[in-house]
GROMACS .gro file of C-alpha atoms in nm:
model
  167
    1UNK     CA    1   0.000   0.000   0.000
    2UNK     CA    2   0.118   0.357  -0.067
    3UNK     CA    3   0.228   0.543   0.272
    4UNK     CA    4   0.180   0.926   0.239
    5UNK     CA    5   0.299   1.196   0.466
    6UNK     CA    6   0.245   1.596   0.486
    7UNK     CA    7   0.497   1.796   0.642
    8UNK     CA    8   0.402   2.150   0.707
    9UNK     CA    9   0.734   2.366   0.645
   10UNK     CA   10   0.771   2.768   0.679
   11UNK     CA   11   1.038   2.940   0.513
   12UNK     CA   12   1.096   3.292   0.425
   13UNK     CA   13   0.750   3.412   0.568
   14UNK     CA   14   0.609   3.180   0.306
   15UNK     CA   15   0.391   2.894   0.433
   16UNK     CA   16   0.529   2.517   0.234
   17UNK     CA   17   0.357   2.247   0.277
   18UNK     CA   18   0.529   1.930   0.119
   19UNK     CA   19   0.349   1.585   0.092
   20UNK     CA   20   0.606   1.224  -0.046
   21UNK     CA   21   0.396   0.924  -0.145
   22UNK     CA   22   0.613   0.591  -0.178
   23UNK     CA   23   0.509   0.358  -0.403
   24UNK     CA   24   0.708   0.078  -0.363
   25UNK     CA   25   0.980   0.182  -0.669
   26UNK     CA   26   0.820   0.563  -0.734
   27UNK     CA   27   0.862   0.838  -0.516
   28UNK     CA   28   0.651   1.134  -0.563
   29UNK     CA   29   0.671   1.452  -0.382
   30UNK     CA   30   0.411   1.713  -0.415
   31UNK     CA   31   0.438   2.074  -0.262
   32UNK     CA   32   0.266   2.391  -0.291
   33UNK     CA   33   0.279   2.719  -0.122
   34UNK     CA   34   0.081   2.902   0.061
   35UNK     CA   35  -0.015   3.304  -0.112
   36UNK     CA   36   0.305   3.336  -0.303
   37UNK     CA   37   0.339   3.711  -0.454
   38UNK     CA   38   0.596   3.808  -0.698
   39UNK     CA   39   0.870   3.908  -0.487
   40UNK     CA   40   0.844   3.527  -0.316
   41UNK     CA   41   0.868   3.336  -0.657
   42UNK     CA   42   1.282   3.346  -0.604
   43UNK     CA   43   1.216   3.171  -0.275
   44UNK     CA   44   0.997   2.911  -0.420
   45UNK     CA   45   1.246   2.820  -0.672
   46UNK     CA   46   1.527   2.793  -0.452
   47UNK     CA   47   1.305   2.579  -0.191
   48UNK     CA   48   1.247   2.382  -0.475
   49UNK     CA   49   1.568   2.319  -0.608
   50UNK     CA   50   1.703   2.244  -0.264
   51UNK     CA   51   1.397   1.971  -0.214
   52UNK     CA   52   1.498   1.830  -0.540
   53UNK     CA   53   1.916   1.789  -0.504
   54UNK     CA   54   1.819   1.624  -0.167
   55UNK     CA   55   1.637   1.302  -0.408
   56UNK     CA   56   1.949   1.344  -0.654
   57UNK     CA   57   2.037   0.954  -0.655
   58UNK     CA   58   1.691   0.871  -0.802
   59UNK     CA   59   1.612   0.962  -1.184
   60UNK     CA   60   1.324   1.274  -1.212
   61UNK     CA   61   1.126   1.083  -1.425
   62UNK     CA   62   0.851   1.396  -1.467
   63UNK     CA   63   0.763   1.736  -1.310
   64UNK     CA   64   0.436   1.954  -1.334
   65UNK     CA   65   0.378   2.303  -1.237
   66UNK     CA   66   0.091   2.538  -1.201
   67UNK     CA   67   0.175   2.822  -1.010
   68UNK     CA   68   0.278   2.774  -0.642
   69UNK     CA   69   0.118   2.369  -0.699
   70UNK     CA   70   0.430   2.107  -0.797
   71UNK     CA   71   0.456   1.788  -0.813
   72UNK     CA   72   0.766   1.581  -0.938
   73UNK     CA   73   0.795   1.236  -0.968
   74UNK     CA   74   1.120   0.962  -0.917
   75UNK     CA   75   1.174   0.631  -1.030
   76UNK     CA   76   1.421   0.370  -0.925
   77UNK     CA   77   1.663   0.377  -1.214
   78UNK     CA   78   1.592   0.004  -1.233
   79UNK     CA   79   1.224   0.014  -1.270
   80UNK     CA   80   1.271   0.315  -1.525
   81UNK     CA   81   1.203   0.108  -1.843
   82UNK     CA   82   0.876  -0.069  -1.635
   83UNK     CA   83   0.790   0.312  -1.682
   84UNK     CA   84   0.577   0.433  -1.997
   85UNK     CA   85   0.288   0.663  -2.147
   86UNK     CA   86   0.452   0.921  -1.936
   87UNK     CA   87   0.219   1.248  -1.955
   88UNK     CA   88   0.164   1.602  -1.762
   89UNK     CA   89  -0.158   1.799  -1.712
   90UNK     CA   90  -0.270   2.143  -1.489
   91UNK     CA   91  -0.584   2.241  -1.467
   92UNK     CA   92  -0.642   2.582  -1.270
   93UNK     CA   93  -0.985   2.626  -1.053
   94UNK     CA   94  -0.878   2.968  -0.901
   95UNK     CA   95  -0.918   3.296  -1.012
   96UNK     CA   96  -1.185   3.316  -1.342
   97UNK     CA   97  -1.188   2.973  -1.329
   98UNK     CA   98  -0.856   2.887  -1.446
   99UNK     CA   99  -0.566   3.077  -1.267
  100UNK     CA  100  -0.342   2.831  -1.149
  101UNK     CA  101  -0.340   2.948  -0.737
  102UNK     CA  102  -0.617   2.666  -0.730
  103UNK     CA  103  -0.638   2.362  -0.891
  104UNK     CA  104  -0.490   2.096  -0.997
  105UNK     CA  105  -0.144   1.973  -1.150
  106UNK     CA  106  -0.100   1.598  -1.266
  107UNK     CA  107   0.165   1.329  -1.395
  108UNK     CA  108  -0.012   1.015  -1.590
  109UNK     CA  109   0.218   0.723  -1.684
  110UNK     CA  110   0.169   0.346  -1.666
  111UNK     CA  111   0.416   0.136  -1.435
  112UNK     CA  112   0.414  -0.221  -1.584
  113UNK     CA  113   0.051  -0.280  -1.712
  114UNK     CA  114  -0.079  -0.070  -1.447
  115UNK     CA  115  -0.207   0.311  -1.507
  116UNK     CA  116  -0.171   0.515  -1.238
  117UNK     CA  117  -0.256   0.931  -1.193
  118UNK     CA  118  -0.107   1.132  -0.941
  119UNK     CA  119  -0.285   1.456  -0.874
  120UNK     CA  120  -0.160   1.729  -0.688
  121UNK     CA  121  -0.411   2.047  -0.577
  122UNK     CA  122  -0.522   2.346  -0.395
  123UNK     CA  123  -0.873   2.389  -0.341
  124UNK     CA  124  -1.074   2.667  -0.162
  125UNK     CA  125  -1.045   2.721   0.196
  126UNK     CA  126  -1.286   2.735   0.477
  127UNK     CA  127  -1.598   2.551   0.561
  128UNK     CA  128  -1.834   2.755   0.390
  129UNK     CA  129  -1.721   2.714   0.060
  130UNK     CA  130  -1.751   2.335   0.063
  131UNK     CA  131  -1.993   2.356  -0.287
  132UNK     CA  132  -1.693   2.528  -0.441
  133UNK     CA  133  -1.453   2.232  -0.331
  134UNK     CA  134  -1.683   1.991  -0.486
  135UNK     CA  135  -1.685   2.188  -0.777
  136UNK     CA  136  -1.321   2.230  -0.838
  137UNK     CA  137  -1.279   1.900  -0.729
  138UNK     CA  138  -1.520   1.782  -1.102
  139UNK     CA  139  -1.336   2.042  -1.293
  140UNK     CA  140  -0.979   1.890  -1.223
  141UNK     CA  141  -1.144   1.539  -1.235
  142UNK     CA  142  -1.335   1.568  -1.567
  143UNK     CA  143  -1.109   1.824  -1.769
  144UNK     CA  144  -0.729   1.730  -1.648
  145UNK     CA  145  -0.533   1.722  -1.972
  146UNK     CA  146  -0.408   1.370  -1.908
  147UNK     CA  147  -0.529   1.044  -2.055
  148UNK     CA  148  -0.816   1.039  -2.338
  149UNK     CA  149  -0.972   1.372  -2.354
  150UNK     CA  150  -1.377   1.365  -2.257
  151UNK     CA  151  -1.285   1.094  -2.010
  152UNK     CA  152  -1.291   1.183  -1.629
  153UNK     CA  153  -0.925   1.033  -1.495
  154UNK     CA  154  -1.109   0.806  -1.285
  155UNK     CA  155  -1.247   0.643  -1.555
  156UNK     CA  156  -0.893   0.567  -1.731
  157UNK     CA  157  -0.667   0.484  -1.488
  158UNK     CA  158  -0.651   0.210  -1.218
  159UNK     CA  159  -0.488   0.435  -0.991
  160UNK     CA  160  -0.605   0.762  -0.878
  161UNK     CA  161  -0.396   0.958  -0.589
  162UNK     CA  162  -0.595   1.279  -0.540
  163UNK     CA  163  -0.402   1.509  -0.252
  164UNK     CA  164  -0.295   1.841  -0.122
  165UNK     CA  165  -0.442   2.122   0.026
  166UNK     CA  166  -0.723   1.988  -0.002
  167UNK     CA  167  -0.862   2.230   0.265
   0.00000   0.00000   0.00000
């Protein structure tokens, strides 16, 4: 089974939070932060670069970015030819509907013959806006650009791994 762990981090007066999922010879890491503004975008990409020297041994095998929402994904250098169909996708909920500071950001691929989707996101915070969470959460499901288009990706794949902020 996959094992999963969030680890709030502050840095710079910015607000990180980073999330690694283990599947047995795939490591993803997902972070996002917090409000970023222009002037913190430096930070970010200097957090980011640090987080990924620290998993230097293991191949990147794909990255995704929308906005402050990443997610980057390792393989085992020996299970990198089990690794194939390899495919990004964003799909921003935020701001007119698709700004990226909500949303979603995605890496497809199969792994053997199994398909497997790993979704990063950010929805809306607070309890009151629970119908907006529910409806971000159908826009990334039914119009991520991974996998056959006019499918919803948990229809196509036989792994779905939907985390974040989920708020």
């Amino acid at each position: 089974p996959p094992h999963f762990a969030s680890l709030p981090f502050a840095a710079v007066g910015l607000s990180f939070h980073y999330g690694i999922c283990l599947l047995q010879n795939i490591v993803c890491v997902s972070w996002w932060c917090v409000a970023p503004n222009s002037a913190q975008f430096g930070a970010i990409r200097r957090n980011s670069a640090q987080f990924g020297a620290m998993l230097s041994p293991l191949p990147r095998t794909a990255q995704v970015s929308l906005v402050s929402i990443r997610l980057f994904v390792f393989v085992r250098r020996e299970a990198l030819p089990a690794v194939s169909h390899l495919q990004t996708g964003t799909r921003g909920t935020g701001l007119g509907n698709v700004y990226g500071n909500k949303g979603g950001a995605a890496v497809a691929f199969h792994f053997y013959d199994t398909s497997i989707c790993l979704i990063n996101t950010h929805l809306a915070a607070r309890p009151e806006r629970i119908n907006e969470r529910n409806m971000d959460f159908a826009d990334i499901v039914s119009d991520l650009a991974v996998g056959r288009k006019g499918l919803e990706v948990s229809d196509q794949f036989d792994h779905v791994f939907f985390f974040g902020d989920l708020n």
